[in-house]
Short mmCIF file of C-alpha atoms and ligand atoms in Angstrom, two decimals:
data_model
loop_
_atom_site.label_atom_id
_atom_site.label_comp_id
_atom_site.label_asym_id
_atom_site.label_seq_id
_atom_site.Cartn_x
_atom_site.Cartn_y
_atom_site.Cartn_z
CA MET A 1 116.58 135.75 100.76
CA THR A 2 114.40 135.83 104.41
CA ASP A 3 116.92 139.07 105.44
CA LYS A 4 114.50 141.24 103.74
CA SER A 5 111.08 142.03 106.66
CA SER A 6 108.56 142.46 103.49
CA ASN A 7 107.55 138.58 102.43
CA GLN A 8 109.67 138.41 98.72
CA MET A 9 106.77 136.41 96.47
CA TRP A 10 104.03 139.13 96.79
CA GLY A 11 105.72 141.66 99.79
CA GLY A 12 106.36 144.39 96.89
CA ARG A 13 103.78 146.24 98.03
CA PHE A 14 104.23 145.92 102.11
CA ALA A 15 106.16 148.30 103.53
CA SER A 16 106.98 145.77 106.66
CA GLY A 17 106.63 141.69 107.32
CA PRO A 18 104.47 140.23 109.31
CA ASP A 19 103.77 140.37 113.01
CA ALA A 20 104.90 136.98 114.50
CA ILE A 21 101.51 135.65 115.34
CA MET A 22 101.09 136.68 111.45
CA GLU A 23 103.67 134.67 110.51
CA ALA A 24 102.44 131.88 113.25
CA ILE A 25 98.55 132.08 111.75
CA ASN A 26 99.57 132.30 108.27
CA ALA A 27 101.95 129.53 107.42
CA SER A 28 100.68 125.90 105.72
CA ILE A 29 104.52 124.86 105.64
CA GLY A 30 104.64 123.07 108.77
CA PHE A 31 102.40 120.45 107.60
CA ASP A 32 101.46 121.49 104.02
CA LYS A 33 105.81 119.68 102.53
CA ARG A 34 104.30 116.31 102.71
CA MET A 35 103.06 117.73 99.14
CA ALA A 36 106.06 118.30 98.19
CA ALA A 37 106.68 116.02 95.62
CA GLN A 38 102.64 116.44 93.91
CA ASP A 39 104.27 119.71 94.33
CA ILE A 40 107.36 119.63 92.24
CA ALA A 41 106.00 117.55 89.83
CA GLY A 42 103.33 119.94 88.93
CA SER A 43 105.73 123.20 88.34
CA ARG A 44 107.82 121.28 86.51
CA ALA A 45 103.99 119.82 84.06
CA HIS A 46 104.04 124.27 84.29
CA ALA A 47 107.84 124.99 82.95
CA ALA A 48 108.02 121.90 80.53
CA MET A 49 103.28 122.42 79.20
CA LEU A 50 105.18 127.38 78.66
CA ALA A 51 108.64 126.69 76.98
CA ALA A 52 106.38 123.82 74.56
CA GLN A 53 103.81 127.08 73.98
CA GLY A 54 106.98 129.24 73.73
CA ILE A 55 106.53 131.35 77.31
CA ILE A 56 109.45 131.07 78.09
CA SER A 57 112.61 129.74 77.10
CA ASP A 58 113.85 126.21 76.44
CA SER A 59 116.91 127.06 77.88
CA ASP A 60 115.11 127.79 80.67
CA ALA A 61 112.89 125.66 81.42
CA GLU A 62 115.54 122.95 80.99
CA ALA A 63 117.50 124.80 84.27
CA ILE A 64 113.99 125.56 85.70
CA ARG A 65 113.89 120.72 85.23
CA LYS A 66 116.52 120.69 86.38
CA GLY A 67 116.89 122.78 89.41
CA LEU A 68 113.65 120.88 90.39
CA LEU A 69 114.52 117.78 91.07
CA THR A 70 118.23 119.11 92.37
CA VAL A 71 115.42 120.57 95.51
CA LEU A 72 113.51 117.15 95.06
CA SER A 73 116.28 114.85 95.70
CA GLU A 74 117.53 117.66 98.93
CA ILE A 75 114.24 117.50 99.83
CA GLU A 76 113.67 113.80 99.86
CA GLY A 77 117.36 113.84 100.84
CA GLY A 78 116.38 115.78 104.66
CA ASN A 79 118.66 118.32 103.74
CA PHE A 80 116.24 120.55 102.98
CA GLU A 81 115.22 124.10 104.71
CA PHE A 82 112.03 124.82 105.36
CA SER A 83 111.01 128.59 106.27
CA THR A 84 107.70 130.27 108.24
CA ALA A 85 108.57 133.12 106.31
CA LEU A 86 108.08 132.03 102.62
CA GLU A 87 104.15 129.99 104.49
CA ASP A 88 104.32 126.80 102.78
CA ILE A 89 105.80 124.22 100.22
CA HIS A 90 105.55 126.56 97.38
CA MET A 91 107.23 129.64 98.08
CA ASN A 92 109.99 127.15 99.82
CA VAL A 93 109.99 125.42 96.27
CA GLU A 94 110.45 128.75 94.18
CA ALA A 95 112.46 130.38 96.61
CA ARG A 96 115.04 127.92 97.10
CA LEU A 97 115.02 127.28 92.76
CA LYS A 98 115.51 130.55 92.66
CA GLU A 99 119.11 130.67 94.58
CA ILE A 100 119.75 127.04 92.92
CA ILE A 101 119.09 128.14 89.04
CA GLY A 102 119.06 132.42 89.99
CA GLU A 103 116.71 134.37 87.72
CA PRO A 104 114.98 131.32 85.23
CA ALA A 105 113.10 130.60 88.81
CA GLY A 106 111.55 133.67 88.83
CA ARG A 107 109.41 132.37 84.63
CA LEU A 108 108.21 129.29 86.11
CA HIS A 109 105.19 131.25 88.02
CA THR A 110 103.60 133.02 84.61
CA GLY A 111 100.39 131.81 83.95
CA ARG A 112 99.76 130.83 87.17
CA SER A 113 99.04 131.31 90.67
CA ARG A 114 99.21 130.08 94.13
CA ASN A 115 95.12 129.19 94.40
CA ASP A 116 95.81 126.28 90.87
CA GLN A 117 99.43 124.99 92.33
CA VAL A 118 97.71 124.07 95.28
CA ALA A 119 94.37 122.94 94.29
CA THR A 120 97.01 120.74 91.27
CA ASP A 121 98.93 119.11 94.59
CA PHE A 122 95.96 118.46 96.10
CA ARG A 123 94.48 116.33 94.43
CA LEU A 124 97.39 114.97 92.96
CA TRP A 125 97.56 114.26 96.95
CA VAL A 126 94.25 112.74 97.91
CA ARG A 127 94.71 110.23 93.85
CA ASP A 128 98.05 109.15 95.71
CA GLN A 129 95.24 108.47 99.13
CA LEU A 130 93.05 107.02 96.80
CA ASP A 131 95.32 104.21 94.83
CA ALA A 132 96.61 103.54 98.32
CA ALA A 133 93.77 102.58 99.77
CA GLU A 134 92.38 100.51 96.76
CA ALA A 135 95.26 99.08 97.01
CA GLY A 136 94.69 98.57 101.29
CA LEU A 137 90.77 97.30 99.94
CA LEU A 138 92.19 94.86 97.45
CA ALA A 139 94.76 93.52 100.30
CA LEU A 140 91.69 92.82 102.67
CA ILE A 141 88.77 91.66 100.39
CA ARG A 142 91.67 88.58 99.45
CA ALA A 143 92.17 88.11 102.75
CA LEU A 144 88.26 87.34 104.27
CA LEU A 145 88.12 85.16 101.02
CA ALA A 146 91.02 83.06 102.02
CA GLN A 147 88.89 82.41 105.23
CA ALA A 148 85.22 82.00 103.54
CA GLU A 149 86.98 79.22 101.25
CA ALA A 150 88.46 77.93 104.74
CA GLY A 151 85.33 77.41 106.18
CA ALA A 152 82.87 77.76 104.35
CA ASP A 153 81.12 75.32 105.49
CA TRP A 154 82.20 76.22 109.28
CA VAL A 155 78.44 76.41 110.75
CA MET A 156 77.67 79.76 113.45
CA PRO A 157 75.20 81.87 115.38
CA GLY A 158 73.61 84.28 113.36
CA PHE A 159 73.03 87.53 115.40
CA THR A 160 70.28 90.03 115.37
CA HIS A 161 70.21 92.62 118.04
CA LEU A 162 73.33 90.44 119.54
CA GLN A 163 69.91 87.28 119.90
CA THR A 164 71.17 83.78 118.79
CA ALA A 165 68.69 84.67 115.41
CA GLN A 166 69.62 81.04 112.74
CA PRO A 167 72.74 79.63 112.61
CA VAL A 168 74.90 81.32 109.37
CA THR A 169 78.20 80.23 108.06
CA TRP A 170 81.70 81.37 109.03
CA GLY A 171 82.04 81.72 105.13
CA HIS A 172 78.37 83.47 105.06
CA HIS A 173 79.58 85.90 107.59
CA MET A 174 83.05 86.46 105.91
CA MET A 175 81.71 87.57 103.73
CA ALA A 176 79.24 89.92 104.38
CA TYR A 177 82.47 91.55 105.32
CA VAL A 178 83.69 91.13 101.57
CA GLU A 179 80.48 93.26 100.10
CA MET A 180 80.52 96.06 102.54
CA PHE A 181 84.12 96.40 101.08
CA GLY A 182 84.43 96.17 97.93
CA ARG A 183 81.60 98.57 97.91
CA ASP A 184 83.99 100.84 99.38
CA LEU A 185 86.49 99.62 96.44
CA SER A 186 83.89 101.07 93.61
CA ARG A 187 83.00 103.93 95.67
CA VAL A 188 87.27 104.70 96.02
CA ARG A 189 87.02 104.22 92.47
CA ASP A 190 84.15 105.82 91.46
CA ALA A 191 86.01 109.27 93.06
CA ARG A 192 89.36 108.71 90.90
CA ASP A 193 87.12 108.79 88.65
CA ARG A 194 84.77 112.68 88.53
CA MET A 195 88.12 113.97 90.59
CA ASN A 196 90.51 112.88 87.84
CA GLU A 197 90.99 116.77 86.17
CA SER A 198 93.59 119.62 86.56
CA PRO A 199 92.87 122.91 88.10
CA LEU A 200 96.25 123.92 86.59
CA GLY A 201 96.53 127.16 84.19
CA ALA A 202 93.56 127.83 86.16
CA ALA A 203 95.79 130.49 87.65
CA ALA A 204 94.36 132.84 90.39
CA LEU A 205 90.78 132.32 89.18
CA ALA A 206 89.87 133.75 85.84
CA GLY A 207 92.18 131.44 83.54
CA THR A 208 95.39 133.48 81.90
CA SER A 209 95.85 135.80 78.81
CA PHE A 210 98.58 134.10 78.28
CA PRO A 211 98.46 131.01 75.45
CA ILE A 212 98.73 128.34 77.67
CA ASP A 213 98.35 124.40 77.25
CA ARG A 214 96.30 122.86 79.86
CA HIS A 215 95.56 119.70 78.31
CA MET A 216 99.15 119.30 77.44
CA THR A 217 99.96 119.86 81.65
CA ALA A 218 97.16 117.57 82.74
CA ALA A 219 97.99 114.58 79.96
CA ALA A 220 101.23 114.86 81.85
CA LEU A 221 100.11 114.98 85.61
CA GLY A 222 98.14 112.08 84.75
CA PHE A 223 95.36 113.80 83.88
CA ALA A 224 91.60 112.71 82.09
CA ARG A 225 91.37 116.92 80.91
CA PRO A 226 91.57 120.32 82.64
CA CYS A 227 88.94 121.73 84.74
CA ALA A 228 86.83 122.82 83.00
CA ASN A 229 85.59 125.66 84.77
CA SER A 230 89.08 128.37 86.00
CA LEU A 231 86.40 130.17 89.24
CA ASP A 232 85.37 125.96 90.06
CA ALA A 233 89.35 124.86 89.76
CA VAL A 234 90.21 126.92 92.31
CA SER A 235 88.04 126.39 94.97
CA ASP A 236 86.94 123.50 94.86
CA ARG A 237 87.80 120.69 97.33
CA ASP A 238 85.27 118.35 96.48
CA PHE A 239 87.60 115.78 96.17
CA ALA A 240 88.99 115.74 99.32
CA LEU A 241 85.03 115.48 100.22
CA GLU A 242 84.55 112.82 99.05
CA PHE A 243 88.11 111.39 99.77
CA LEU A 244 86.64 111.84 103.15
CA SER A 245 83.10 110.82 102.96
CA VAL A 246 83.68 107.65 101.17
CA ALA A 247 86.80 106.95 104.05
CA SER A 248 84.28 107.32 106.80
CA ILE A 249 82.05 105.49 104.68
CA CYS A 250 84.52 101.91 104.57
CA ALA A 251 86.03 103.04 108.39
CA MET A 252 82.21 102.06 109.91
CA HIS A 253 82.97 99.00 108.02
CA LEU A 254 85.98 98.31 110.20
CA SER A 255 84.87 99.63 112.95
CA ARG A 256 81.39 97.28 112.65
CA PHE A 257 84.26 94.27 112.10
CA ALA A 258 87.15 95.77 114.76
CA GLU A 259 83.57 95.65 117.38
CA GLU A 260 83.47 92.15 116.43
CA LEU A 261 86.81 91.01 117.17
CA VAL A 262 86.83 92.22 120.22
CA ILE A 263 83.01 90.85 120.87
CA TRP A 264 84.66 86.93 118.90
CA SER A 265 87.54 87.47 120.74
CA SER A 266 86.43 87.42 124.37
CA ALA A 267 86.54 84.28 126.67
CA GLN A 268 82.70 84.35 126.31
CA PHE A 269 82.49 83.79 123.19
CA ARG A 270 85.64 82.05 121.81
CA PHE A 271 84.83 82.53 118.10
CA VAL A 272 88.27 83.61 117.21
CA THR A 273 92.46 83.44 118.43
CA LEU A 274 93.78 86.58 117.61
CA SER A 275 97.31 85.76 116.77
CA ASP A 276 100.46 87.44 118.92
CA ARG A 277 100.92 89.51 116.10
CA PHE A 278 97.97 91.52 116.37
CA SER A 279 97.50 90.83 120.21
CA THR A 280 99.18 92.59 123.12
CA GLY A 281 99.95 91.52 127.27
CA SER A 282 98.51 93.46 129.99
CA SER A 283 101.31 94.48 132.45
CA ILE A 284 100.07 93.77 135.65
CA MET A 285 97.70 90.25 134.49
CA PRO A 286 99.67 87.48 133.12
CA GLN A 287 96.06 85.33 131.55
CA LYS A 288 95.25 88.14 129.50
CA LYS A 289 95.71 88.54 125.57
CA ASN A 290 93.62 92.40 123.92
CA PRO A 291 92.92 93.01 120.93
CA ASP A 292 93.78 95.98 120.66
CA ALA A 293 94.20 96.64 117.30
CA ALA A 294 91.08 96.37 116.89
CA GLU A 295 90.37 98.69 119.67
CA LEU A 296 92.07 100.89 117.69
CA ILE A 297 90.72 100.30 114.55
CA ARG A 298 87.62 101.01 116.02
CA ALA A 299 88.31 105.07 118.46
CA LYS A 300 90.21 105.41 115.28
CA ILE A 301 87.24 106.23 113.43
CA GLY A 302 85.93 109.20 115.13
CA ARG A 303 88.69 111.51 113.58
CA ILE A 304 87.90 110.20 109.78
CA PHE A 305 84.84 111.16 110.77
CA GLY A 306 85.49 114.41 112.16
CA ALA A 307 87.66 115.06 109.25
CA ASN A 308 85.03 114.85 106.83
CA THR A 309 83.37 116.91 109.27
CA ALA A 310 85.69 119.93 109.54
CA LEU A 311 86.38 119.93 105.75
CA MET A 312 82.29 120.17 105.72
CA MET A 313 81.98 123.72 107.65
CA VAL A 314 85.16 124.99 106.15
CA MET A 315 84.04 125.13 103.33
CA LYS A 316 79.99 125.79 103.56
CA GLY A 317 80.56 129.49 103.39
CA LEU A 318 82.53 130.06 101.26
CA PRO A 319 82.02 132.29 98.25
CA LEU A 320 83.58 131.47 95.55
CA ALA A 321 86.49 131.41 94.30
CA TYR A 322 90.01 130.95 96.88
CA SER A 323 89.80 131.74 100.21
CA LYS A 324 92.53 130.77 102.87
CA ASP A 325 89.73 129.83 104.62
CA MET A 326 90.27 126.42 102.74
CA GLN A 327 94.21 126.26 103.86
CA GLU A 328 92.48 123.63 106.15
CA ASP A 329 91.49 121.45 104.46
CA LYS A 330 95.44 119.32 105.07
CA GLU A 331 95.87 118.71 107.98
CA GLN A 332 92.53 117.12 108.01
CA ALA A 333 93.08 115.03 105.32
CA PHE A 334 96.54 114.34 106.08
CA ASP A 335 95.68 113.26 109.79
CA ALA A 336 92.82 110.80 108.81
CA ALA A 337 94.15 109.01 105.56
CA ASP A 338 97.12 108.08 108.00
CA ASN A 339 94.66 106.31 109.82
CA TRP A 340 92.75 105.55 107.10
CA MET A 341 94.99 103.12 105.47
CA LEU A 342 97.44 101.78 108.64
CA ALA A 343 93.18 101.03 109.81
CA LEU A 344 93.05 99.09 106.46
CA ALA A 345 96.96 96.87 107.00
CA ALA A 346 95.78 96.53 110.74
CA MET A 347 92.89 94.75 110.01
CA GLU A 348 94.16 92.51 106.75
CA GLY A 349 97.23 91.95 109.18
CA MET A 350 93.87 90.30 111.69
CA VAL A 351 92.20 89.23 109.46
CA ARG A 352 95.12 86.80 108.04
CA ASP A 353 96.39 86.03 111.00
CA MET A 354 93.18 85.04 112.72
CA THR A 355 92.00 81.68 113.49
CA GLY A 356 88.43 81.18 113.17
CA ASN A 357 87.45 78.60 116.62
CA ARG A 358 85.13 75.62 115.02
CA ASP A 359 84.00 73.94 117.74
CA ALA A 360 82.81 77.39 120.09
CA LEU A 361 81.03 78.08 116.81
CA ALA A 362 79.74 74.96 116.24
CA ALA A 363 78.88 74.76 120.06
CA ALA A 364 77.01 78.36 120.00
CA ALA A 365 74.69 77.51 117.03
CA GLY A 366 72.96 75.39 117.91
CA ALA A 367 72.10 76.56 121.52
CA GLY A 368 70.39 79.71 121.72
CA PHE A 369 67.28 77.73 120.77
CA SER A 370 68.51 79.11 116.67
CA THR A 371 66.44 76.65 115.22
CA ALA A 372 63.02 76.94 115.94
CA THR A 373 62.79 78.50 112.04
CA ASP A 374 63.58 76.04 111.53
CA LEU A 375 61.23 73.57 113.05
CA ALA A 376 58.83 76.29 112.33
CA ASP A 377 59.29 76.34 108.61
CA TRP A 378 58.75 72.59 109.34
CA LEU A 379 55.01 72.43 110.21
CA VAL A 380 54.14 74.37 107.47
CA ARG A 381 55.47 72.59 105.14
CA VAL A 382 54.81 69.02 106.37
CA LEU A 383 51.84 69.04 108.16
CA GLY A 384 50.54 71.38 106.25
CA MET A 385 50.40 74.71 108.53
CA PRO A 386 49.63 77.94 108.11
CA PHE A 387 52.97 80.57 109.24
CA ARG A 388 51.02 82.05 111.88
CA ASP A 389 50.25 78.90 114.47
CA ALA A 390 52.78 77.03 113.50
CA HIS A 391 55.39 80.16 115.23
CA HIS A 392 52.47 79.87 118.07
CA VAL A 393 53.60 76.04 117.97
CA THR A 394 56.97 76.41 117.42
CA GLY A 395 57.14 78.63 120.47
CA ALA A 396 55.50 76.97 122.91
CA LEU A 397 58.53 73.81 121.81
CA VAL A 398 60.88 76.56 122.13
CA ALA A 399 58.84 77.85 126.26
CA GLN A 400 58.77 74.17 126.83
CA ALA A 401 62.78 73.06 126.05
CA GLU A 402 63.50 76.53 127.65
CA ALA A 403 61.35 74.78 130.95
CA LYS A 404 62.82 72.24 130.44
CA GLY A 405 66.90 73.54 130.68
CA CYS A 406 67.00 71.68 127.22
CA ASP A 407 67.44 73.19 123.74
CA LEU A 408 65.40 71.54 120.75
CA PRO A 409 66.61 69.29 119.76
CA GLU A 410 67.12 67.57 122.86
CA LEU A 411 62.72 67.27 123.52
CA THR A 412 62.48 63.24 122.89
CA LEU A 413 58.60 62.97 120.56
CA ASP A 414 56.58 62.56 123.03
CA ASP A 415 57.10 66.20 124.01
CA MET A 416 56.45 67.21 121.49
CA ARG A 417 54.20 65.41 120.61
CA ALA A 418 52.67 67.07 124.27
CA VAL A 419 52.56 70.13 121.97
CA HIS A 420 50.88 68.71 118.57
CA PRO A 421 49.64 65.48 118.20
CA ASP A 422 51.01 65.52 114.32
CA ILE A 423 54.34 65.77 114.91
CA THR A 424 56.80 62.76 113.84
CA ASP A 425 60.49 62.45 114.41
CA ALA A 426 62.15 63.50 110.51
CA VAL A 427 61.57 66.77 112.19
CA PHE A 428 64.58 65.88 114.24
CA ASP A 429 66.45 65.91 110.20
CA VAL A 430 65.80 70.40 110.95
CA LEU A 431 66.69 70.47 114.24
CA GLY A 432 71.02 70.06 113.17
CA VAL A 433 72.55 72.63 112.42
CA ASP A 434 73.56 71.68 109.47
CA ASN A 435 70.87 70.78 108.38
CA SER A 436 69.55 74.57 108.84
CA VAL A 437 72.79 76.50 107.48
CA ASN A 438 72.93 73.62 104.74
CA SER A 439 69.05 74.57 103.42
CA ARG A 440 69.86 78.28 102.63
CA THR A 441 70.70 77.63 99.27
CA SER A 442 68.26 80.94 97.67
CA TYR A 443 70.76 83.21 95.98
CA GLY A 444 72.79 85.08 98.79
CA GLY A 445 72.05 82.44 101.19
CA THR A 446 73.77 81.12 104.29
CA ALA A 447 73.93 77.84 103.01
CA PRO A 448 78.04 76.96 102.02
CA ALA A 449 77.08 75.85 97.74
CA GLN A 450 76.27 79.70 97.78
CA VAL A 451 79.10 80.80 99.28
CA LEU A 452 80.88 79.50 97.65
CA VAL A 453 79.75 80.33 94.19
CA GLN A 454 79.96 83.92 95.71
CA VAL A 455 83.50 84.13 96.33
CA LEU A 456 83.73 82.63 92.94
CA ARG A 457 82.26 85.67 91.71
CA TRP A 458 84.41 87.74 93.98
CA LYS A 459 87.36 85.83 93.07
CA GLU A 460 86.14 86.69 88.67
CA GLN A 461 86.05 89.92 89.74
CA ILE A 462 89.62 91.23 91.84
CA GLY A 463 91.53 88.87 89.99
N1 LIG B 501 98.75 128.31 101.31
C1 LIG B 501 98.29 128.28 100.28
C2 LIG B 501 97.09 126.67 100.60
O1 LIG B 501 97.46 126.15 101.79
C3 LIG B 501 98.03 128.13 99.16
C4 LIG B 501 96.95 129.22 97.99
C5 LIG B 501 97.83 130.54 98.50
N2 LIG B 501 96.86 131.44 97.89
C6 LIG B 501 96.68 132.30 98.42
N3 LIG B 501 95.81 133.95 97.30
N4 LIG B 501 97.29 133.13 99.63
O2 LIG B 501 96.00 127.36 100.86
#
């Protein structure tokens, strides 16, 4: 086949074959061979439908079916010779099918085009990735729930502006990420539902005059229904863009958590110890244990954002229907998907293995006047002060502690009374961090009891 200079699939009107540079810029086989299984699944569904509709004979359909299985096993076994001259996975598979079964192979492309073929293959591939992302997210959420449950009542500092704000619980902090990854999970499921329509049978752009059954091929490939407009079916890449957008938001969450793990595992914080399995050493500094997985998660995220932006740029200027620009959809999505799955798995492993350092967390929780808000609330509740005045009095007490070089609970009652004479020693009850977190029982608050309510809710929700 490749001995002819013009292309065997479309070269009828061509006197010469393509320039080498043309072939290089045109070919997608170098990357779209990744969709071989999806391409063959689509072709099998199409051939079975053509026979059921009487468009090709049953014996041709059977030859095609068997031949495609042979091609698939050759590809999966690494015994397939991909040809750049045959451009892409669609033509590589079909050309090999012809070598194996001869003439019936030429009937496979009846009533379809590479335009609906590639849209179908890519949807199937993206759908598989959404399923993999769902599994990865569920595993990560389970790892977070285990951490949250084990440390529901461990106190740690809660931050705003990365300055100590109020004490929170470890469980509460873990559950914040469960909420974030839980939204990612629902976005993944939502995107899958919306994208699960079959472009197959839209043909080049206008549909076909053959009496095909698009509902049959859609059902065979696990799609909920066929796409309702043939122009849209071949020109739409929203499904890939939604995949990349969902991936981007999730990647942003992964990166924020990775950033926290980098900070938390430092000698200055020591909030967590990452396991040896998810850390690396330094070749020169023997004491080092570096959080490389977290750093790489933080860094890889840029590729996912980049893929999303790149595909937006590819699509934004395209008139209907198919343009070859759209071939640029795949490499970016492949790379983003690989890195997203890897980042999810690495994060799950790190979370599963990490040890929260309860003592260091508790020591940090009490530092930095973290119970100042509790003190102000006490002045309001017990002395009946307006909150603004209580805020002011508390500020004076903080300044006093700062001047003495101690934290709020270490001030004496006399120190306090010098600022406000009505303060009693009952105030010391609210200055402890355990009392502080235990008091925050409002729905969604940091109290251990609230954390456990949310852990239970999530466990029931994800099964
Ligand atoms: N390799 C192409 C792609 O990835 C397949 C579709 C080609 N269609 C065409 N009319 N040239 O988009």
